[in-house]
Coordinates of C-alpha atoms in Angstrom, one line a residue:
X8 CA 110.6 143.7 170.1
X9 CA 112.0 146.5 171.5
X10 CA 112.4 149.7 169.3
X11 CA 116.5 150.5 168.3
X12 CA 118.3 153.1 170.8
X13 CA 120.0 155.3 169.5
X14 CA 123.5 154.6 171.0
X15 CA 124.6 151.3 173.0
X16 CA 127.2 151.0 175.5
X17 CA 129.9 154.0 174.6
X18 CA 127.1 154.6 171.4
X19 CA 127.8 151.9 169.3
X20 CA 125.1 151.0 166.7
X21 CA 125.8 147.6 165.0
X22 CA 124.0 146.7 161.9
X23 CA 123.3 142.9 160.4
X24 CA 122.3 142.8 156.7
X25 CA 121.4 138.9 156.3
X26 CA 121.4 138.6 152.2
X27 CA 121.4 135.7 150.1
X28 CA 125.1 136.5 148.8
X29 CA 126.4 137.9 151.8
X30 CA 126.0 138.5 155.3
X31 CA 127.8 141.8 156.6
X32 CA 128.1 143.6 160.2
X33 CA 128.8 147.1 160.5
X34 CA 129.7 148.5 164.1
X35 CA 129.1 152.4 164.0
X36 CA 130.0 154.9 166.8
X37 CA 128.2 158.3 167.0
X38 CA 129.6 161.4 166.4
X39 CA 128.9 165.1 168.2
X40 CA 127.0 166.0 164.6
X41 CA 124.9 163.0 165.0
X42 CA 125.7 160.6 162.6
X43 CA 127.5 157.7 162.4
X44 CA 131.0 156.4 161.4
X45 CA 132.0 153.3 160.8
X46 CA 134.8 151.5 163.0
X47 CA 134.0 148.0 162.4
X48 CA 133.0 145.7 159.7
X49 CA 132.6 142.0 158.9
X50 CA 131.3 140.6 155.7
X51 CA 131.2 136.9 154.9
X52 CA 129.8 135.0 151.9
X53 CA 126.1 133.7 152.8
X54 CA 125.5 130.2 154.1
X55 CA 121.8 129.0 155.0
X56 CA 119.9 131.5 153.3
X57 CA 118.0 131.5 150.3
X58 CA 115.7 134.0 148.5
X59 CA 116.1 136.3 151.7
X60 CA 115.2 133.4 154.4
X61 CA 116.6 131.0 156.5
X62 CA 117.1 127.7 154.8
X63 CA 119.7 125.8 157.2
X64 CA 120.2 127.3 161.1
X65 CA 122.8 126.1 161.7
X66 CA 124.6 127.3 158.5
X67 CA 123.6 130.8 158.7
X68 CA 124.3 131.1 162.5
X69 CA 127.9 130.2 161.7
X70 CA 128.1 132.6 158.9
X71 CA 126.8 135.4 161.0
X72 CA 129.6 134.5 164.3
X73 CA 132.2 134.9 161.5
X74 CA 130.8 138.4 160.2
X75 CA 130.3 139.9 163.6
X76 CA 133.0 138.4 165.1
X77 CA 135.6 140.4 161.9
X78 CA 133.6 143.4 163.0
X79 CA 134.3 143.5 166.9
X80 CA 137.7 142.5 166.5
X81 CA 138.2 145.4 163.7
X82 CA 136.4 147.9 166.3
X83 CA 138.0 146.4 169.2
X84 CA 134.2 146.3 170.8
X85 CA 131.4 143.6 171.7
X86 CA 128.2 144.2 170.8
X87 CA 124.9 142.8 172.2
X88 CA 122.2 143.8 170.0
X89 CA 121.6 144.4 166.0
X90 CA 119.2 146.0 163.9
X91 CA 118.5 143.8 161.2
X92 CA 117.5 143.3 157.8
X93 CA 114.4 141.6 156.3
X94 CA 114.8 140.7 152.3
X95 CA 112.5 137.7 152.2
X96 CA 108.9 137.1 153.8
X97 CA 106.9 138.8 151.2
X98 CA 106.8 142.1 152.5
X99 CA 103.4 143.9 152.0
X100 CA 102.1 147.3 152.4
X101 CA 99.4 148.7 153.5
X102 CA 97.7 152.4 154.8
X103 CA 95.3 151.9 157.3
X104 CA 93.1 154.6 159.8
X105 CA 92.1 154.2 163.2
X106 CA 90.7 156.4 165.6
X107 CA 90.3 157.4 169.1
X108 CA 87.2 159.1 171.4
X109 CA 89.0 161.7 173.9
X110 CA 86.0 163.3 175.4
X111 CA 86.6 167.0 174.1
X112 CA 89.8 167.6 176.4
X113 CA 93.5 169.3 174.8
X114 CA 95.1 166.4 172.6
X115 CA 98.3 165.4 175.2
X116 CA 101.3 163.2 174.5
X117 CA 99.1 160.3 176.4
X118 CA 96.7 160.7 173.7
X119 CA 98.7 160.6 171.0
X120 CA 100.2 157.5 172.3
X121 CA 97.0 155.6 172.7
X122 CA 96.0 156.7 169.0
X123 CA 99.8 155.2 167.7
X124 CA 99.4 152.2 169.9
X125 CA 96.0 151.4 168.7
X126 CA 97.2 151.6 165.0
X127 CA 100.1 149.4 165.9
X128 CA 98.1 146.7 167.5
X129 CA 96.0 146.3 163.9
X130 CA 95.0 142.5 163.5
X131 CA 97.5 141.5 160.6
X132 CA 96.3 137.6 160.6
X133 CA 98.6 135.0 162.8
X134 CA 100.9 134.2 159.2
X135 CA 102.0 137.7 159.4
X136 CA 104.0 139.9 161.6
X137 CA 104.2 143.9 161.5
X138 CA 107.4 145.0 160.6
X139 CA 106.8 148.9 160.6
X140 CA 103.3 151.4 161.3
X141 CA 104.6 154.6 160.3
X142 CA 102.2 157.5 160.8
X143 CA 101.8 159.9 157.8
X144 CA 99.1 162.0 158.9
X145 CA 96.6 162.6 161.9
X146 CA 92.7 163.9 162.0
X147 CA 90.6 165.7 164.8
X148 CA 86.7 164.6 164.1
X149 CA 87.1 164.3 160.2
X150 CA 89.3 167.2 159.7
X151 CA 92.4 166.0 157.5
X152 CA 95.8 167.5 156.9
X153 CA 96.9 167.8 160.7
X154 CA 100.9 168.4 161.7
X155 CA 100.8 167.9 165.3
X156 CA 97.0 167.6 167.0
X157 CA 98.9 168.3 170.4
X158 CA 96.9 171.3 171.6
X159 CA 94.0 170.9 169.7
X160 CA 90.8 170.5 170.9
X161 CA 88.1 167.4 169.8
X162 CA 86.5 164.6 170.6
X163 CA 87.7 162.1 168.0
X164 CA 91.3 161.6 167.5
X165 CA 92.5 159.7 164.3
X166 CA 96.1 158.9 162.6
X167 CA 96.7 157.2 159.1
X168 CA 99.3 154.6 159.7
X169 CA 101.5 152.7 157.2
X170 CA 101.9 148.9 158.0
X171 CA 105.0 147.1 156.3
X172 CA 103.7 143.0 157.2
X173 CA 106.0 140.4 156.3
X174 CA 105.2 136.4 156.9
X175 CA 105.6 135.7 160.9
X176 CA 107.9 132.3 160.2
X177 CA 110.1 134.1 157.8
X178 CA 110.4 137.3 160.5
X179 CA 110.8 134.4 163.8
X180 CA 113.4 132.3 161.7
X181 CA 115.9 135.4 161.5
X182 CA 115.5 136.9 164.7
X183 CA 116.1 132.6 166.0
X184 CA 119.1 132.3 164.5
X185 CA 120.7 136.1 165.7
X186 CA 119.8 135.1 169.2
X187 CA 121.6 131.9 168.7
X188 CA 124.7 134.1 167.9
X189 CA 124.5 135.6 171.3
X190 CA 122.7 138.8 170.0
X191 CA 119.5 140.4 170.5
X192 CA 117.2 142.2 167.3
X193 CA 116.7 145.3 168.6
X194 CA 114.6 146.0 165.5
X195 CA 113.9 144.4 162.0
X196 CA 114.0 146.5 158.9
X197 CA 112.9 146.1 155.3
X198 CA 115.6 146.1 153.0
X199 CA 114.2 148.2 150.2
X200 CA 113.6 151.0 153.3
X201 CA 117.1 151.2 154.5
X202 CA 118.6 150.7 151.3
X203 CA 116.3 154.3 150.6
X204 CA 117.4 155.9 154.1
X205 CA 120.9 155.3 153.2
X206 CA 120.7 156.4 149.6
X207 CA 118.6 158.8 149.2
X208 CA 118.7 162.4 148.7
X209 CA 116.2 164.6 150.6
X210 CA 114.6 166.3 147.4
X211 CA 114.3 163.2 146.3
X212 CA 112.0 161.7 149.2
X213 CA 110.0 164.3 149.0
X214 CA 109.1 164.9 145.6
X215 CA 108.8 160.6 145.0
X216 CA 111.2 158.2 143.9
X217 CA 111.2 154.8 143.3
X218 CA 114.3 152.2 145.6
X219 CA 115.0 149.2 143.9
X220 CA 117.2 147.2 145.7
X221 CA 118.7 144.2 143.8
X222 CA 120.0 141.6 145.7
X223 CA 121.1 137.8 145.4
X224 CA 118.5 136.1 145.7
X225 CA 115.6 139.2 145.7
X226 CA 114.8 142.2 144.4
X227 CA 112.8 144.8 146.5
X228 CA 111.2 148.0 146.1
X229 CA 110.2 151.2 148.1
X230 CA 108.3 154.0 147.2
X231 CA 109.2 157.4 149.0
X232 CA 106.7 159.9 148.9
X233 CA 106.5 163.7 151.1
X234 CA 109.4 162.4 153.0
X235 CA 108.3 159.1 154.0
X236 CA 108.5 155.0 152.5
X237 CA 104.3 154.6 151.5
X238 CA 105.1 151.0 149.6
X239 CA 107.5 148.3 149.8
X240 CA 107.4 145.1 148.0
X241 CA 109.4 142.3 146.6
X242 CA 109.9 140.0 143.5
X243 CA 111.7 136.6 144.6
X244 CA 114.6 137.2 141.3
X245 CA 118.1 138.4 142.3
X246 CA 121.7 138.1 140.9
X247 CA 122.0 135.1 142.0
X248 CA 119.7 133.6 139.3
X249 CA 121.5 135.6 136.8
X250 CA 124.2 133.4 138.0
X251 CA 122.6 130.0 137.3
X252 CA 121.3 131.1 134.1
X253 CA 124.7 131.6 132.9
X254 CA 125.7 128.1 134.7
X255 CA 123.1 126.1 133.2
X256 CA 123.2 127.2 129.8
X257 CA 127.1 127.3 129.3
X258 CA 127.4 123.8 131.5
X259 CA 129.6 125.8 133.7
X260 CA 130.3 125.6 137.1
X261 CA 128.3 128.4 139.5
X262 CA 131.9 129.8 140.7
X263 CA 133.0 130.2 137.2
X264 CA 129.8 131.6 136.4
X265 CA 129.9 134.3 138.8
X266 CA 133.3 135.2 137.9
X267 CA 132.1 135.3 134.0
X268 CA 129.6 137.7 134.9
X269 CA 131.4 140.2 136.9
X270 CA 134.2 140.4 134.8
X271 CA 132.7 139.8 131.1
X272 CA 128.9 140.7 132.3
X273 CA 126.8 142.6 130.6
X274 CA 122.8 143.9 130.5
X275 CA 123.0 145.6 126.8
X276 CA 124.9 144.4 123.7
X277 CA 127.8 146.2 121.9
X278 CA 128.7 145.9 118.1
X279 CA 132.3 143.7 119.6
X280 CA 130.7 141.5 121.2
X281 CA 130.7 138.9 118.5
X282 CA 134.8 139.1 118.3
X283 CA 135.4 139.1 121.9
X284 CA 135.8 135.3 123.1
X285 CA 135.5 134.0 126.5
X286 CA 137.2 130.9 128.1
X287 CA 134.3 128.7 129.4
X288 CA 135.6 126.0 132.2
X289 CA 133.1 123.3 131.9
X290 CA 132.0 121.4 135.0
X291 CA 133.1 117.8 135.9
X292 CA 136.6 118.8 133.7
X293 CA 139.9 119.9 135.3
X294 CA 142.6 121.9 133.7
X295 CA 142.5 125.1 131.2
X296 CA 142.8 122.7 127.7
X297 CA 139.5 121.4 128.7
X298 CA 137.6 125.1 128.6
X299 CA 135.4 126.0 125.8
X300 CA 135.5 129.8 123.8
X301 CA 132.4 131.1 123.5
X302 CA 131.4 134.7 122.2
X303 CA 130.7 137.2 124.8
X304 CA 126.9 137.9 122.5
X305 CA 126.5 134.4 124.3
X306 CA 126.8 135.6 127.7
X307 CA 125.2 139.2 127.0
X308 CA 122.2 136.8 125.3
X309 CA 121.9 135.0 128.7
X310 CA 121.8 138.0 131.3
X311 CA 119.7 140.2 129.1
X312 CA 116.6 138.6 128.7
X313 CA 116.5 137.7 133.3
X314 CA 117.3 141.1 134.1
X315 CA 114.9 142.8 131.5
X316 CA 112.1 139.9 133.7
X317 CA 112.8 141.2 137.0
X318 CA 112.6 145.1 135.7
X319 CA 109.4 143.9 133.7
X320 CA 108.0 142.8 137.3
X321 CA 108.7 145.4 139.3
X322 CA 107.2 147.7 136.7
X323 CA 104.3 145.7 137.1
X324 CA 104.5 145.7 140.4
X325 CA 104.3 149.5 140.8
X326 CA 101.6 150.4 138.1
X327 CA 99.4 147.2 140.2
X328 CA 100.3 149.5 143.2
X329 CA 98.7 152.3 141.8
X330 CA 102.2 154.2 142.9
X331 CA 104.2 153.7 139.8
X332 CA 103.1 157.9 139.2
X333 CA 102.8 158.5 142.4
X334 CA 106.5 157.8 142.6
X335 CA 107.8 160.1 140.1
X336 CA 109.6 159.6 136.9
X337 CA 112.9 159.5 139.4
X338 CA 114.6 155.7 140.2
X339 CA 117.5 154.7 142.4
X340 CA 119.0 151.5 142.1
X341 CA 121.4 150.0 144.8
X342 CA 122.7 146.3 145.7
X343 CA 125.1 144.3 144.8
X344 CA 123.5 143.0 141.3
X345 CA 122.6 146.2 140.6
X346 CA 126.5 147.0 139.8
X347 CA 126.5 144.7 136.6
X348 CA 127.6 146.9 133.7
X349 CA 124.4 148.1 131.6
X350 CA 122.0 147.5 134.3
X351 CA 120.9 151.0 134.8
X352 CA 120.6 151.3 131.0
X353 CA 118.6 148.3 130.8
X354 CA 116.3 149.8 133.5
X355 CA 115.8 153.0 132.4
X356 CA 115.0 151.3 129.0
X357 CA 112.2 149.4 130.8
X358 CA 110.8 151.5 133.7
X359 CA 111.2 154.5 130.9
X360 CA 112.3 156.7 134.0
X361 CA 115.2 158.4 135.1
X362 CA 117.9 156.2 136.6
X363 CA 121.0 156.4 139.1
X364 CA 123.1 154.2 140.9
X365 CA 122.4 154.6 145.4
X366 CA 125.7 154.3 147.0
X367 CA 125.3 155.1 151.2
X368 CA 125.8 158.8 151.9
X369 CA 124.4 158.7 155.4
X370 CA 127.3 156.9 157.4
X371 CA 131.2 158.0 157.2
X372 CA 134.1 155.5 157.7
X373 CA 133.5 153.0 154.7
X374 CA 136.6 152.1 152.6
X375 CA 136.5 152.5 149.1
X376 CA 136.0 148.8 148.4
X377 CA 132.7 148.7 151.2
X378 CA 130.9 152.0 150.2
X379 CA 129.5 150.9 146.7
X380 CA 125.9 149.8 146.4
X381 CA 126.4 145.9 147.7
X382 CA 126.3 148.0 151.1
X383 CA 123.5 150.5 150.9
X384 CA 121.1 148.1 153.5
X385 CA 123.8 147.6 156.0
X386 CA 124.6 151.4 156.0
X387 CA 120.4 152.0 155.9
X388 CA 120.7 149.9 159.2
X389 CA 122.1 152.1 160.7
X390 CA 120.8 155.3 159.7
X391 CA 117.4 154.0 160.7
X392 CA 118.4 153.5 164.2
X393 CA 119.7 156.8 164.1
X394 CA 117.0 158.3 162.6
X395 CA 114.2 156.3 164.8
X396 CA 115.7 157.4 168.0
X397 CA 115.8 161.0 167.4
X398 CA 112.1 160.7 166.4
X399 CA 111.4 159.1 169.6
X400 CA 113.1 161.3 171.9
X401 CA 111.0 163.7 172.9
X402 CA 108.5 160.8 174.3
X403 CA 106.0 160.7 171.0
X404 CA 106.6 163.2 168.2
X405 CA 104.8 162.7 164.8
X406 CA 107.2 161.4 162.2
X407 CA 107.6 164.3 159.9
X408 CA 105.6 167.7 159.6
X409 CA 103.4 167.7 156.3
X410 CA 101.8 170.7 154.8
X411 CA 99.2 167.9 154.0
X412 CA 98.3 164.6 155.4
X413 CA 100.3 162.2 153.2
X414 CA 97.2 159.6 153.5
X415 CA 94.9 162.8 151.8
X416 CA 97.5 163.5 148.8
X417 CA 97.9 159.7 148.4
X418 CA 94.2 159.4 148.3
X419 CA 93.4 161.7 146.2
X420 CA 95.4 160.9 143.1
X421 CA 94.4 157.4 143.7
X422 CA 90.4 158.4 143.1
X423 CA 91.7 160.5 140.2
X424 CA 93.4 158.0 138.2
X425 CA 91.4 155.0 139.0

């Protein structure tokens, strides 16, 4: 797969976020400062995909020619390639070190390129495909904590490398079905991590903080730490099963559930919800005199107790991780289910850290109704081809300057808390 460029044919970037819920295009076209504005986008409710993967081809292939094809004729443009989103897959993370003999000459760009290529080419098993090896810090014979080793002088050369792996069928099914549209993956992309790059604050990837990214059908998480992601993972519970919870135990049909819980919705209880009532459509009847009133505490008592699950496993998830400190006592939570009223209250109450709400910051161009959290990834799309371009421009370049290797700091804490 070939690593994103930074601008297209007359620098357009185009962005696919494949969800469970949705599937949205955004077109972007570079600006003299660098960054990108939006002049095209194309969102269409999700066919084919389930829990982050490809379910029916065919289905999802038609969704996505209908998303991309709103997008071009919005931006007036065609576009041939995409950087796309991963969701499902069971992404895993891991920090690995490799190292490289180069005979006591000055460390050159050729060397640093074998070193990264080497770390890239780590044996991940045939069931799973690398995703992203970011390097977070290098050594020269032992010695730790390196910027640049360009210059220096050694005879080993060694880089700690951060592999994002997600399962190969899962990764081959998505980029199948955007070449079936016509369209080539110039690079797939965790959602959690461009959900962050869009999001995020700098003082807030630097001193830790915690992405949680809650989809339809999965939630996801990224740990940013000294600038860079240093854990992703995923628990397979999204809005979308807040959604049949509500349809299952009010015998209602899913579109009337959905509607229930965007308007009515809510993660916490409040003292009126007893005397507020709510018209309840039940399924297989037709007409309003067949509906049922049921007290919102009804509804409130069916969200609550799924949403306070999925926080409980991402909490787990973290402190398993050994990154949960690590991370900070800072949380940012973005997607589309993240938007139901009380769910940052409900995870603040659960992950007893700070909590906001990501919306994209990064990109320019978004109406009012398109710049809200349900379009953090597709905006992180972009930014990370942005952002990975200008890293690789000047031929190899390390991806951020520490004062310390991250892989030391990391490290560290780990043996003095475990």
């Amino acid at each position: 797969m070939r690593k994103p460029r930074l601008t297209t044919r007359k620098g357009l970037i185009a962005a696919l976020d494949i969800g469970s819920s949705k599937i949205c295009c955004l077109i972007g076209r570079i600006e003299e400062n660098g960054r990108a504005a939006v002049v095209g986008i194309g969102h269409q409710l999700s066919r084919g995909v389930k829990s982050g993967a490809i379910i029916d081809m065919d289905e999802a292939e038609m969704a996505i020619l209908t998303a991309v094809h709103a997008a071009e004729k919005m931006s007036a443009e065609t576009i041939t390639e995409v950087v796309v989103n991963l969701s499902g897959g069971y992404p895993a993370s891991q920090t690995v070190g490799v190292e490289v003999a180069i005979a006591g000459h000055e460390v050159g760009d050729s060397d640093l390129r074998r070193v990264l290529e080497h770390g890239r080419g780590i044996d991940v098993g045939p069931d799973r495909q690398v995703i992203h090896s970011i390097p977070v810090g290098y050594t020269i014979d032992g010695n730790r904590g390196i910027r640049d080793p360009r210059g220096m002088y050694g005879d080993r050369l060694g880089v700690s490398m951060h592999i994002v792996t997600a399962a190969a069928g899962a990764a081959r099914n998505i980029a199948t079905c955007v070449n079936r549209c016509h369209l080539e993956v110039s690079a797939l992309v965790v959602s959690p991590y461009a959900s962050g790059l869009a999001t995020l604050v700098e003082d807030e990837k630097d001193l830790g903080v915690t992405v949680i990214d809650m989809g339809g059908g999965t939630t996801s998480i990224a740990v940013f730490f000294d600038g860079q992601v240093v854990f992703t993972d995923s628990v397979a519970i999204g809005g979308n099963h807040v959604t049949s919870d509500i349809a299952r135990g009010l015998s209602t049909p899913l579109a009337h559930a959905e509607r229930m819980k965007t308007l009515y919705g809510s993660a916490l209880s409040s003292p009126s919800d007893e005397r507020e009532l709510i018209n309840v459509p039940q399924i297989g009847e037709d007409g309003s005199g067949t509906s049922n009133q049921v007290a919102k505490s009804i509804l409130v008592g069916i969200i609550q107790p799924r949403l306070e699950e999925t926080f409980e496993l991402v909490r787990a998830r973290l402190e398993a991780s050994g990154f949960d400190k690590l991370a900070g006592r800072r949380v940012v939570l973005t997607g589309g289910a993240a938007q139901l009223t009380g769910a940052r209250d409900l995870a603040q109450l659960v992950l007893d850290k700070q909590v906001r709400m990501g919306r994209p910051i990064r990109i320019s161009g978004l109406a009012e109704s398109t710049a809200g959290p349900a379009f953090s990834t597709a905006a992180g799309l972009i930014a990370y081809a942005i952002r990975r371009e200008a890293e690789l421009r000047p031929q190899i370049r390390p991806e951020r300057a520490l004062n310390q290797s991250l892989f030391d700091r990391v490290g560290g804490w780990l043996r003095e808390n475990f």
